[in-house]
Coordinates of C-alpha atoms and ligand atoms in Angstrom, one line a residue:
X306 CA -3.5 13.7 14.8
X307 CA -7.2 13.6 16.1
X308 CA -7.1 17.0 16.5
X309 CA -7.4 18.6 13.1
X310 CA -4.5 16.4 10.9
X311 CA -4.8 14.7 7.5
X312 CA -2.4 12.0 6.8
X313 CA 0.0 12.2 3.6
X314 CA 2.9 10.4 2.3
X315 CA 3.3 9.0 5.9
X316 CA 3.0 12.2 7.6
X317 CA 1.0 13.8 9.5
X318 CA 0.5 17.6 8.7
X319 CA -2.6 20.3 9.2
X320 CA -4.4 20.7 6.0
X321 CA -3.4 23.1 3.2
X322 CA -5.9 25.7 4.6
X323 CA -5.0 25.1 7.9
X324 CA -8.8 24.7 8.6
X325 CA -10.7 22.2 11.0
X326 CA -14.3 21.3 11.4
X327 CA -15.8 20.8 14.9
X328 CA -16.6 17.1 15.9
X329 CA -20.0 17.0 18.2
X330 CA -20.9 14.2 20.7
X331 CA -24.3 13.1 19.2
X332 CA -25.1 12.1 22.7
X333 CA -25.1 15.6 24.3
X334 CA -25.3 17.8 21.6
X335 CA -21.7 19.3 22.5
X336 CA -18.3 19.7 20.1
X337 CA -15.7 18.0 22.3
X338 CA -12.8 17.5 19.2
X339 CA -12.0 18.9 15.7
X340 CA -10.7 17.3 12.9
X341 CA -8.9 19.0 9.8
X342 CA -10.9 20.0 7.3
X343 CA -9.1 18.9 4.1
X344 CA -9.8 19.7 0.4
X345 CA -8.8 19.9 -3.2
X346 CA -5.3 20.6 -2.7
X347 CA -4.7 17.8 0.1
X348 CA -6.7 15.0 -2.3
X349 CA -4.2 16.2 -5.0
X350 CA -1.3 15.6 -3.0
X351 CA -2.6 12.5 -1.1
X352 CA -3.8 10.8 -4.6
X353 CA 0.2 12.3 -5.7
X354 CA 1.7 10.2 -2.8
X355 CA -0.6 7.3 -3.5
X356 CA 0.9 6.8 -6.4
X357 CA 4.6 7.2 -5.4
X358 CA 3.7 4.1 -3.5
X359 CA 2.4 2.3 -6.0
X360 CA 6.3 2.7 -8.0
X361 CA 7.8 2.4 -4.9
X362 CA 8.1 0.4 -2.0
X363 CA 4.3 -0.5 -1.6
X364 CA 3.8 -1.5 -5.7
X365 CA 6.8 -3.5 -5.2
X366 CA 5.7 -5.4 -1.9
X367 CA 5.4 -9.3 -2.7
X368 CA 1.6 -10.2 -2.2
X369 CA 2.7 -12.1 1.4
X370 CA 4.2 -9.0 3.0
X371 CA 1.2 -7.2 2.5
X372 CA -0.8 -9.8 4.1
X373 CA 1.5 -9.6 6.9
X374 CA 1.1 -6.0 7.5
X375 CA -2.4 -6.3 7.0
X376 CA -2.3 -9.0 9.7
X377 CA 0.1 -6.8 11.9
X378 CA -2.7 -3.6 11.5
X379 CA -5.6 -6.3 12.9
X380 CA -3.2 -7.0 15.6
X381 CA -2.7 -3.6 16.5
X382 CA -6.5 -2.9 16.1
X383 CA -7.4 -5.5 19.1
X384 CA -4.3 -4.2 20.9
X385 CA -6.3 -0.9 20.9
X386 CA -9.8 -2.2 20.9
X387 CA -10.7 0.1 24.2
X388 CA -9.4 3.1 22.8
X389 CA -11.4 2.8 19.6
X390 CA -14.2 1.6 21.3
X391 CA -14.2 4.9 23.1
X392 CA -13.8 6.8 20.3
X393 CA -16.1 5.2 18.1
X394 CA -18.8 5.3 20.5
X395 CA -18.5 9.5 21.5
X396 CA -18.0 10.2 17.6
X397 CA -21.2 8.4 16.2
X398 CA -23.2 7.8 19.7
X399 CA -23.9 4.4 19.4
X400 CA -24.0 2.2 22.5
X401 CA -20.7 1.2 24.2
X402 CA -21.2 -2.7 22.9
X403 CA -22.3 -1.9 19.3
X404 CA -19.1 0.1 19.0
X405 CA -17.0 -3.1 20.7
X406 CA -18.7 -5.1 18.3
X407 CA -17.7 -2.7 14.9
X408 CA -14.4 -2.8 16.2
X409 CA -13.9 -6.4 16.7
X410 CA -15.1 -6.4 13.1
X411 CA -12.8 -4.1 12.2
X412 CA -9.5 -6.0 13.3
X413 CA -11.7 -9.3 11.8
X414 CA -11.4 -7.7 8.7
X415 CA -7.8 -7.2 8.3
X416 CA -7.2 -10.6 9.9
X417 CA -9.2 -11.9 6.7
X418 CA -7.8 -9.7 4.1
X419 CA -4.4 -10.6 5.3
X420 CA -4.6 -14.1 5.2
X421 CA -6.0 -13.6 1.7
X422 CA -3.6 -10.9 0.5
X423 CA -0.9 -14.0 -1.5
X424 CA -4.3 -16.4 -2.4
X425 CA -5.7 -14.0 -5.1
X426 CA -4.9 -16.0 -8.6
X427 CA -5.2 -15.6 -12.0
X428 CA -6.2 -18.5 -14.6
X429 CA -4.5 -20.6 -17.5
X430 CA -6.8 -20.5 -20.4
X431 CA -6.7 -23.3 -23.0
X432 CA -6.1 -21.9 -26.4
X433 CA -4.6 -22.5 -29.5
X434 CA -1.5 -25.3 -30.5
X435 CA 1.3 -23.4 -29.6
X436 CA -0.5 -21.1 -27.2
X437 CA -0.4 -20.5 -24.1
X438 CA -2.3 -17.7 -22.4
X439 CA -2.7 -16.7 -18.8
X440 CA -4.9 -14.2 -16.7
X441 CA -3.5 -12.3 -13.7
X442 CA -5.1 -9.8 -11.1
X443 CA -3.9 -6.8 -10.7
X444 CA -4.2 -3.7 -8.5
X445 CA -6.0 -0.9 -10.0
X446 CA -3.4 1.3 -8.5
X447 CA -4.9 4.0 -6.9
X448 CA -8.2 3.7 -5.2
X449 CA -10.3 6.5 -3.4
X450 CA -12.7 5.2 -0.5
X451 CA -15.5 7.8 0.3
X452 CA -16.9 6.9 4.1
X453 CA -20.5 7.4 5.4
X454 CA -20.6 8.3 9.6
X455 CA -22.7 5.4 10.5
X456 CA -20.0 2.7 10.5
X457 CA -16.8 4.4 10.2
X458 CA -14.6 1.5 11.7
X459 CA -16.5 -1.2 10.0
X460 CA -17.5 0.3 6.2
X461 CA -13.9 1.8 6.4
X462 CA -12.3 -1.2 7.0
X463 CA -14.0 -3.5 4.8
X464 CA -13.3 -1.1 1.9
X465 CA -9.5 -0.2 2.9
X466 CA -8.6 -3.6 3.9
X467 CA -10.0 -4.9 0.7
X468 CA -8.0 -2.2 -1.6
X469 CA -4.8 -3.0 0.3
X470 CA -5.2 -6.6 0.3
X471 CA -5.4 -6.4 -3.5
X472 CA -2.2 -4.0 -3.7
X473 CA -3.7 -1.0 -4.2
X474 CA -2.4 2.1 -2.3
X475 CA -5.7 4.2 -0.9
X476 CA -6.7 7.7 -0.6
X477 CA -9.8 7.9 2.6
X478 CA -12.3 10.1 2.5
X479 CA -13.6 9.5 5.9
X480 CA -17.2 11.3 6.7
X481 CA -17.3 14.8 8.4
X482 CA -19.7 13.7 10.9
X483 CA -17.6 10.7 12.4
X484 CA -14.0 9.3 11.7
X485 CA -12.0 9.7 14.8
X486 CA -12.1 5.5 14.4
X487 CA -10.6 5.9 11.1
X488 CA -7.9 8.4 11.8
X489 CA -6.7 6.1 14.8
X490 CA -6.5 3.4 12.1
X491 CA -4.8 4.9 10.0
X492 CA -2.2 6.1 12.8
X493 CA -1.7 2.6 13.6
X494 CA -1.1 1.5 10.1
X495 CA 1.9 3.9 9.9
X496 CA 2.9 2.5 13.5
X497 CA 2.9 -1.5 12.1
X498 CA 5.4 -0.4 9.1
X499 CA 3.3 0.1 5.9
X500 CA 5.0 2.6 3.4
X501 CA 4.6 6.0 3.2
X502 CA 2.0 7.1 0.6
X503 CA 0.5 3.2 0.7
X504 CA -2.7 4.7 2.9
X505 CA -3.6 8.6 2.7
X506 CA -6.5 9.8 4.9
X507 CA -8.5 13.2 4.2
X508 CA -10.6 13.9 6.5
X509 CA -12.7 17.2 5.1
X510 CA -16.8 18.0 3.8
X511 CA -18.1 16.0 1.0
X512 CA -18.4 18.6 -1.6
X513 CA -15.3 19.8 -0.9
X514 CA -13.1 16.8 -0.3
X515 CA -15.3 14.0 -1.3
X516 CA -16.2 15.8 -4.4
X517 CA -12.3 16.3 -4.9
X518 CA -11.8 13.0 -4.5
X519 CA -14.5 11.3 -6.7
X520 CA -13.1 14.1 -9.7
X521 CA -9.3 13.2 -9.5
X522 CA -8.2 11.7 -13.1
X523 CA -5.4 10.3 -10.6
X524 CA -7.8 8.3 -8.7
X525 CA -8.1 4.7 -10.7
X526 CA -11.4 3.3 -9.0
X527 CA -13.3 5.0 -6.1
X528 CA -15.5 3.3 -3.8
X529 CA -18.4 5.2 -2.2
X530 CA -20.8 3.9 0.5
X531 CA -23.6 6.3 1.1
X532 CA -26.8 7.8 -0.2
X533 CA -28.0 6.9 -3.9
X534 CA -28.0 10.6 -4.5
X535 CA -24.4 11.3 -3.4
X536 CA -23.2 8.2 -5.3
X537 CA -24.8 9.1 -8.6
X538 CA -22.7 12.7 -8.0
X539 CA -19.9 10.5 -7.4
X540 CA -20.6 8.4 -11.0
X541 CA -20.7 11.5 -13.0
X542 CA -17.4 12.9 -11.3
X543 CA -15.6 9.6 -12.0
X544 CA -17.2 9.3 -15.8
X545 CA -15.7 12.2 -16.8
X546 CA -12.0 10.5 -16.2
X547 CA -13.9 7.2 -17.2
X548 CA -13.0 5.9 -13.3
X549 CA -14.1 2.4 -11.9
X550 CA -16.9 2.7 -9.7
X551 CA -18.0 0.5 -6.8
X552 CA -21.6 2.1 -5.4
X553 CA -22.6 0.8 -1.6
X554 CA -26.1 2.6 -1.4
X555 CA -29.2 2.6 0.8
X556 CA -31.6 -0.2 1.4
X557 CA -35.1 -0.6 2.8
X558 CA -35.0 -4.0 3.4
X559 CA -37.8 -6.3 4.2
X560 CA -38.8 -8.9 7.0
X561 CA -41.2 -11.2 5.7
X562 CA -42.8 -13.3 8.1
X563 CA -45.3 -16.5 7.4
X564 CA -47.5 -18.4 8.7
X565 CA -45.6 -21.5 9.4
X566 CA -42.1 -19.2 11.4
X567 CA -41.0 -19.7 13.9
X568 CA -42.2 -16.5 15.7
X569 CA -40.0 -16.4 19.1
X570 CA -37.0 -17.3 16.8
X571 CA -38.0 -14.1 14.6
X572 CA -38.9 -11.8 16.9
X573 CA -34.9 -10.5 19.0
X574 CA -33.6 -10.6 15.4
X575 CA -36.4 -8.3 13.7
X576 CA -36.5 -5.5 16.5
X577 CA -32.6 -5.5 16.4
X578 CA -32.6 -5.5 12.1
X579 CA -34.2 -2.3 13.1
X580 CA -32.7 -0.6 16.5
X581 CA -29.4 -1.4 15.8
X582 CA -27.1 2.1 15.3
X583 CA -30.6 3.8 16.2
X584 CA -31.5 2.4 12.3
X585 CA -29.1 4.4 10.6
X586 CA -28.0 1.0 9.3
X587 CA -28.2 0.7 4.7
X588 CA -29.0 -2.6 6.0
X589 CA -31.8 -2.1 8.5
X590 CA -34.8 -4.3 8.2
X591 CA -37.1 -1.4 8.1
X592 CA -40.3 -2.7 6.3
X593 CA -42.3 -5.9 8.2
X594 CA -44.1 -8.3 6.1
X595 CA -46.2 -10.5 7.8
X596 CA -48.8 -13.3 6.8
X597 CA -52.4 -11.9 7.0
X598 CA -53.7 -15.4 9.4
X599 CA -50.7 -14.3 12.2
X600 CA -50.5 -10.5 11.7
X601 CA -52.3 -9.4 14.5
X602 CA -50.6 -11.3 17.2
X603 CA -47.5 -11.0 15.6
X604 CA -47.5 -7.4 15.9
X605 CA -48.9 -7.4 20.0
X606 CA -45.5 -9.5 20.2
X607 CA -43.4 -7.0 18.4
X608 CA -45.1 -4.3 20.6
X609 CA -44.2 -5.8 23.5
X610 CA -40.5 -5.3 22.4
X611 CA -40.7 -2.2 21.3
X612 CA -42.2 -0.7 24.1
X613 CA -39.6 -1.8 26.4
X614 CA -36.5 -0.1 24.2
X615 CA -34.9 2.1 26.1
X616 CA -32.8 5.5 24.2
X617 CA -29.5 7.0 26.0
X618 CA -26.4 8.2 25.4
X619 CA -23.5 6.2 24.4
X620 CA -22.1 5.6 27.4
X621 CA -25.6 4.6 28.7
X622 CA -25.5 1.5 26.7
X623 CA -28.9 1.0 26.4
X624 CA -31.0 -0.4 23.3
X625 CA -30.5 2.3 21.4
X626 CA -28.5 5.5 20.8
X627 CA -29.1 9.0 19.5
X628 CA -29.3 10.1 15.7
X629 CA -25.8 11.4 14.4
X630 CA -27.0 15.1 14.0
X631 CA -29.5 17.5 14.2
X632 CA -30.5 17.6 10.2
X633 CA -31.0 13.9 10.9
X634 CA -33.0 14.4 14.0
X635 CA -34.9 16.5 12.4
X636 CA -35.3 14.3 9.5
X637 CA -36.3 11.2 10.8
X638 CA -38.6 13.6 13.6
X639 CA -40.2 14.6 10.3
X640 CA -41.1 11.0 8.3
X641 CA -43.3 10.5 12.3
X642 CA -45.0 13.6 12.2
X643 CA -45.9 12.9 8.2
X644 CA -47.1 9.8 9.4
X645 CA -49.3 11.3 12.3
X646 CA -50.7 13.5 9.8
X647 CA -51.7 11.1 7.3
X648 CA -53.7 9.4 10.1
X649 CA -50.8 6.5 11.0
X650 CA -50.8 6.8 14.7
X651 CA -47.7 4.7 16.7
X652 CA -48.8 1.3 17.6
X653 CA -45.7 1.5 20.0
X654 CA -42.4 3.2 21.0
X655 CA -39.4 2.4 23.2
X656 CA -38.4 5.1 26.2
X657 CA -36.0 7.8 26.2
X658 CA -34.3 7.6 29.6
X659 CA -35.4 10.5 31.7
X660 CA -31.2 11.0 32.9
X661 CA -29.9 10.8 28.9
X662 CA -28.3 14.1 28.4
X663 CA -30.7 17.0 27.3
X664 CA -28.9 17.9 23.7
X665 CA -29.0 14.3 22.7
X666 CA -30.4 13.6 18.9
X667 CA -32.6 10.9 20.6
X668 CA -36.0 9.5 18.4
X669 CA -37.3 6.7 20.4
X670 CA -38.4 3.6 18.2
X671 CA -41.5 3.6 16.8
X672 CA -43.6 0.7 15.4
X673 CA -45.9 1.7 12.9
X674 CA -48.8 -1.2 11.5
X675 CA -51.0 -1.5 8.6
X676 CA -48.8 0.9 6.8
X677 CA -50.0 1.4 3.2
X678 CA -47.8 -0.2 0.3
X679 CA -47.5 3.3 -0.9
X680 CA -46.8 5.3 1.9
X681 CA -43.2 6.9 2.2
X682 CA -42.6 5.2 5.2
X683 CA -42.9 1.8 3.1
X684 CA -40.8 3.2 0.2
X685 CA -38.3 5.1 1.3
X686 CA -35.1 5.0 3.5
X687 CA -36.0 6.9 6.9
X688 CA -32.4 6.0 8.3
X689 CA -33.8 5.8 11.9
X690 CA -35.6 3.4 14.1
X691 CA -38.9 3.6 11.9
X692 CA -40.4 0.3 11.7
X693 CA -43.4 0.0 8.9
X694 CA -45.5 -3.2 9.1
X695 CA -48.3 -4.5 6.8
X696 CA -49.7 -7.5 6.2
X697 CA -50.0 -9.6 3.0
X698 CA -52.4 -12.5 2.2
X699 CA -49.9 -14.7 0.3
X700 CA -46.5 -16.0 -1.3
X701 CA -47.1 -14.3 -4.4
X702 CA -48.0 -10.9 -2.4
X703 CA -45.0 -11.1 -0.1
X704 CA -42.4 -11.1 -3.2
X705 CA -44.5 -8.0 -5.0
X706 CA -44.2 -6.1 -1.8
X707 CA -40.6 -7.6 -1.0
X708 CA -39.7 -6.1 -4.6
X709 CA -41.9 -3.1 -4.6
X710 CA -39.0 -0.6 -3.6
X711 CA -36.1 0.4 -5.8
X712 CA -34.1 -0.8 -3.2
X713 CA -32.7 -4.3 -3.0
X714 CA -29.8 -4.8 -0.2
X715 CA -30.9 -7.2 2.1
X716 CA -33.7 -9.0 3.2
X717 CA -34.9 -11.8 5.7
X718 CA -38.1 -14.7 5.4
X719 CA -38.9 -16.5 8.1
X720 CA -40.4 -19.8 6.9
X721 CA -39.7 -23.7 7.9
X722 CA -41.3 -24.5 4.2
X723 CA -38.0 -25.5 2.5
X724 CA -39.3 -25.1 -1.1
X725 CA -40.8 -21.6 0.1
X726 CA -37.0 -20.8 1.8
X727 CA -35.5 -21.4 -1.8
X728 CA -38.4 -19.4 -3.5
X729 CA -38.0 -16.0 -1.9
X730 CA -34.1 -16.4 -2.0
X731 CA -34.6 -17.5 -5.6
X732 CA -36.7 -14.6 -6.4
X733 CA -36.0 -11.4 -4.0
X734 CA -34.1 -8.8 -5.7
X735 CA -31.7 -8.2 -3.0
X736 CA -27.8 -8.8 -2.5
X737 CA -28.2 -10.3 0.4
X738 CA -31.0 -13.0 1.4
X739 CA -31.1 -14.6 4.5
X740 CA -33.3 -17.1 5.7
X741 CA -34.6 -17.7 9.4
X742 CA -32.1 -15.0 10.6
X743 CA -31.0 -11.6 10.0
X744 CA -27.5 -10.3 9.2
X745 CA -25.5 -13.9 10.0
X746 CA -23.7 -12.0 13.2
X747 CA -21.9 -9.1 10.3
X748 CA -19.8 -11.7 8.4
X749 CA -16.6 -10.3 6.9
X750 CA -16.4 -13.1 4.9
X751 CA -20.0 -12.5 3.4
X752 CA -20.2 -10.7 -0.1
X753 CA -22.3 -7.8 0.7
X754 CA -24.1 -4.9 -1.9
X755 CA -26.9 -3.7 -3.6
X756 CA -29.2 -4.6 -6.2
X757 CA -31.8 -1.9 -8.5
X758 CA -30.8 1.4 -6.5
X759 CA -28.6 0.1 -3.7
X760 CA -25.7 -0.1 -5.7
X761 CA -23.6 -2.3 -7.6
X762 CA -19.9 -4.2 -6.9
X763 CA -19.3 -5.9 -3.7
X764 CA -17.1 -5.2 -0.3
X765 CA -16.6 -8.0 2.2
X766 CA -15.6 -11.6 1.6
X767 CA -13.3 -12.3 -2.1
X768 CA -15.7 -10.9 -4.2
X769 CA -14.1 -7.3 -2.9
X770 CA -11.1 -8.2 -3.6
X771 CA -12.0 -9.3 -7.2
X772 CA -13.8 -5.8 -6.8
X773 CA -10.5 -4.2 -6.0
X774 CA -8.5 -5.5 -9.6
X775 CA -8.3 -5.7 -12.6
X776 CA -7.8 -8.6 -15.1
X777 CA -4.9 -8.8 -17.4
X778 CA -4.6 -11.7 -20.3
X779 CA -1.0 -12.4 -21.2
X780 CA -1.2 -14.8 -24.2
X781 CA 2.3 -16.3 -25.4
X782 CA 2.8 -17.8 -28.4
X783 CA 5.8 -20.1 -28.5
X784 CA 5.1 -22.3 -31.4
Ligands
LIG827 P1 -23.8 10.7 2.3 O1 -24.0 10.3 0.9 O2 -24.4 12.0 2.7 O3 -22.3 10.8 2.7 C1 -21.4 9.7 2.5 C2 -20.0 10.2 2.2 O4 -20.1 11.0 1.0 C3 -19.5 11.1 3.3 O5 -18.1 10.9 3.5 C4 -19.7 12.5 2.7 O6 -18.8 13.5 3.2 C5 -19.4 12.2 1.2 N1 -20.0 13.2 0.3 C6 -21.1 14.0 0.5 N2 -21.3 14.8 -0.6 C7 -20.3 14.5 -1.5 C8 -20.0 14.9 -2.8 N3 -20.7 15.9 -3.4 N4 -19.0 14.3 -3.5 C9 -18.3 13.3 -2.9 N5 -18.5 12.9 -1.6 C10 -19.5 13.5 -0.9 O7 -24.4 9.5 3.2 P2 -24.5 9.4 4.8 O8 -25.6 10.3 5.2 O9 -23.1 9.6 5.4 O10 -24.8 7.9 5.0 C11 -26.2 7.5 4.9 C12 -26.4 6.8 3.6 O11 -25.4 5.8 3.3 C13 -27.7 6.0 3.6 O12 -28.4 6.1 2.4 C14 -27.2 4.6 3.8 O13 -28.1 3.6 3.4 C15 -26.0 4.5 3.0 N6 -25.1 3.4 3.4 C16 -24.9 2.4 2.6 C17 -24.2 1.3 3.0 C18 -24.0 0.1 2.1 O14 -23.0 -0.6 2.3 N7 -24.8 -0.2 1.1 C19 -23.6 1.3 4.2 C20 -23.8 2.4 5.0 C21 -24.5 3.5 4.6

């Protein structure tokens, strides 16, 4: 299975082709597994069997057995947390305790969506004498799920366990760069008893695959988290079948910090907004606002931290791992050298570990200050640990800079003002406000998406699996 299988109609099978695409260890540098690499004529049969679930045993499932099973895959997630761990951790090289972290959020999140599986209900609508009308949620029917590598466990589960909850049967496109997780999920779902055909997994290249996928008439709504240029190919592929869409793009959230913060408070959340999964996080807090009376030893403080992150392998569990690939290496290597040559030196960076392995994709974190509103590393998504700060002079500054990307995911203030706290919430374009903290700890429950450029719909919480229906209006006219 993890060595080159796709998963169809409840079996397991090599891909049409019979072809499989090497997994590398980010950590080292070195291919250590393969996966198959699915296209076209895999999607057509997975989306095929998808749908033979949806008139068979899965579209007739009352709405409490599928919480069940849903409950019965979270169990069987925790009852394999080390295993997933493991793999989680080589596939995408984050540190040993994110990766136990994703994956207690991923058996979280089927815990959730199981217990909410039989509470999704429709309305009675007052109408006319001799009326009476109703509204009822249904499944779409067959939903695709395209995957980014950063959080395959986490983003995957969210979306899947969403779709399933709502009675959907799902077709994954996991990400060519890391899905092992996802795979092993999907193994275990087949082990706990859900149909066959109910959850499909593809693992293969986006334009082959993914692009497959986001094109099949079959496919009734597709879900894509990844980069705003992928999901606009991902629009136009579903338009031309007039598909629903649900778009989890990029971010470049902002920090803003004021005079009156609590700095000590603010400080462990906004290095780890930014270090966490080595910043390849949509919601990373990447850009740091802070008030022009406290900016300069504000930023000594953040210094400080910064200079004692420490960069190794996966297994190393230090502060921070390596990027997922060379092109991203490169990349991110790429937005610091820019920066060098426009005259923005480092005002501090973390360690790489002399003993982390030599073919590592490691970028230690780098703090740079007085950044200008315009630069690129203010404006656009590096998807490493790139911190930008600047300073601004007051309330009606922060919000212009908060606002001035066409991002809006997430963003954090740190004020004790309460009229200011309900201000910037009030007025930040962003899906996702929070105030003097960072992230609430992941929150499955949590609605979570994009505003302007970083999407629209939303995973996590009820409001996915609104996301994952559609709404029906019986009226009945009985006199
Ligand atoms: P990506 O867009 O390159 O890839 C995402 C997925 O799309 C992968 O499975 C890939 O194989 C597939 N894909 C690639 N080309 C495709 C095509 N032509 N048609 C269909 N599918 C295709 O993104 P990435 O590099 O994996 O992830 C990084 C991006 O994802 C960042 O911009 C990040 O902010 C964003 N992201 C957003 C969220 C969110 O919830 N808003 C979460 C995580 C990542």
């Amino acid at each position: 299975m993890l060595d080159g299988g796709v998963l169809i109609g409840g079996k397991w099978q090599a891909a049409a082709s019979g072809a499989t695409l090497p997994v590398v260890n980010p950590s080292d540098g070195e291919t250590f597994t393969k996966i198959a690499r699915g296209a076209a004529e895999d999607i057509d049969r997975a989306v095929k069997a998808a749908h033979k679930a949806m008139e068979g045993a899965w579209g007739r499932m009352p709405a409490v057995e599928r919480g069940r099973l849903l409950t019965k895959l979270g169990l069987a997630v925790a009852a394999n947390h080390d295993e997933l761990v493991r793999l989680e951790a080589t596939d995408t090289g984050k540190p040993i305790r994110q990766a136990k972290a994703d994956i207690v959020a991923l058996a979280r999140y089927f815990e959730f969506y199981g217990g909410a599986a039989d509470k999704l209900h429709g309305d009675t609508i007052p109408y006319l004498d001799g009326y009476t009308v109703m509204t009822i949620r249904e499944p779409y029917g067959v939903t695709g799920h395209i995957i980014p590598w950063n959080y395959p466990a986490q983003i995957g589960g969210r979306s899947i366990g969403g779709a399933l909850a709502a009675g959907n049967a799902c077709v994954v496109k996991p990400a060519e760069d890391a899905c092992l997780s996802l795979l092993k999920l999907a193994d275990l779902a087949m082990q706990v008893g859900f149909p066959e055909g109910a959850l499909n997994i593809v693992p293969g290249l986006g334009e082959e695959a993914g692009a497959a996928l986001a094109a099949h008439p079959g496919i009734d709504h597709i879900s894509f988290t990844g980069s705003p240029e992928v999901g606009t190919l991902v629009q136009q592929a579903a338009a031309k079948h007039n598909g629903q869409v649900t778009m989890e793009l990029g971010g470049k959230s902002p920090q803003l910090v004021f005079d009156d913060a609590d700095q000590e408070a603010a400080l462990p959340f906004i290095t780890n907004a930014i270090i966490q999964n080595a910043g390849q996080t949509c919601s990373a807090g990447s850009r740091l606002l802070v008030h022009q009376s406290i900016y300069r030893e504000f930023i000594d403080a953040v210094s400080k931290r910064f200079e004692a992150l420490r960069v190794g392998s996966s297994d190393m569990d230090l502060d921070c791992g390596p990027l997922i690939n060379k092109s991203q290496h490169e990349r991110v290597g790429g937005f610091i050298q820019r920066a060098g040559k426009a005259g923005l030196q480092p005002r501090a960076a973390g360690t790489i570990a002399a003993n982390a392995p030599k073919g590592g994709y490691f970028v230690a974190p780098t703090l740079f200050t007085d950044v200008p509103p315009n630069h690129e590393l203010v404006t656009e998504e590096v998807f490493g640990p790139v911190l930008a700060a600047l300073p601004f002079k007051d309330e009606d500054e922060a919000i212009r800079l908060a606002n001035g990307t066409p991002y809006g995911l997430v963003a954090g203030v740190w004020t004790r003002d309460g009229g200011r706290q309900m201000r910037l919430a009030r007025t930040i374009k962003a899906g996702q406000v929070f105030i003097n903290n960072y992230g609430a700890g992941g929150g499955v429950e949590l609605p979570f998406g994009g505003m302007k450029r970083s999407g629209f719909g939303r995973e996590k919480g009820f409001e996915a699996l609104y996301g994952f229906t559609t709404v029906k209006t019986i009226a009945i006219k009985h006199g």
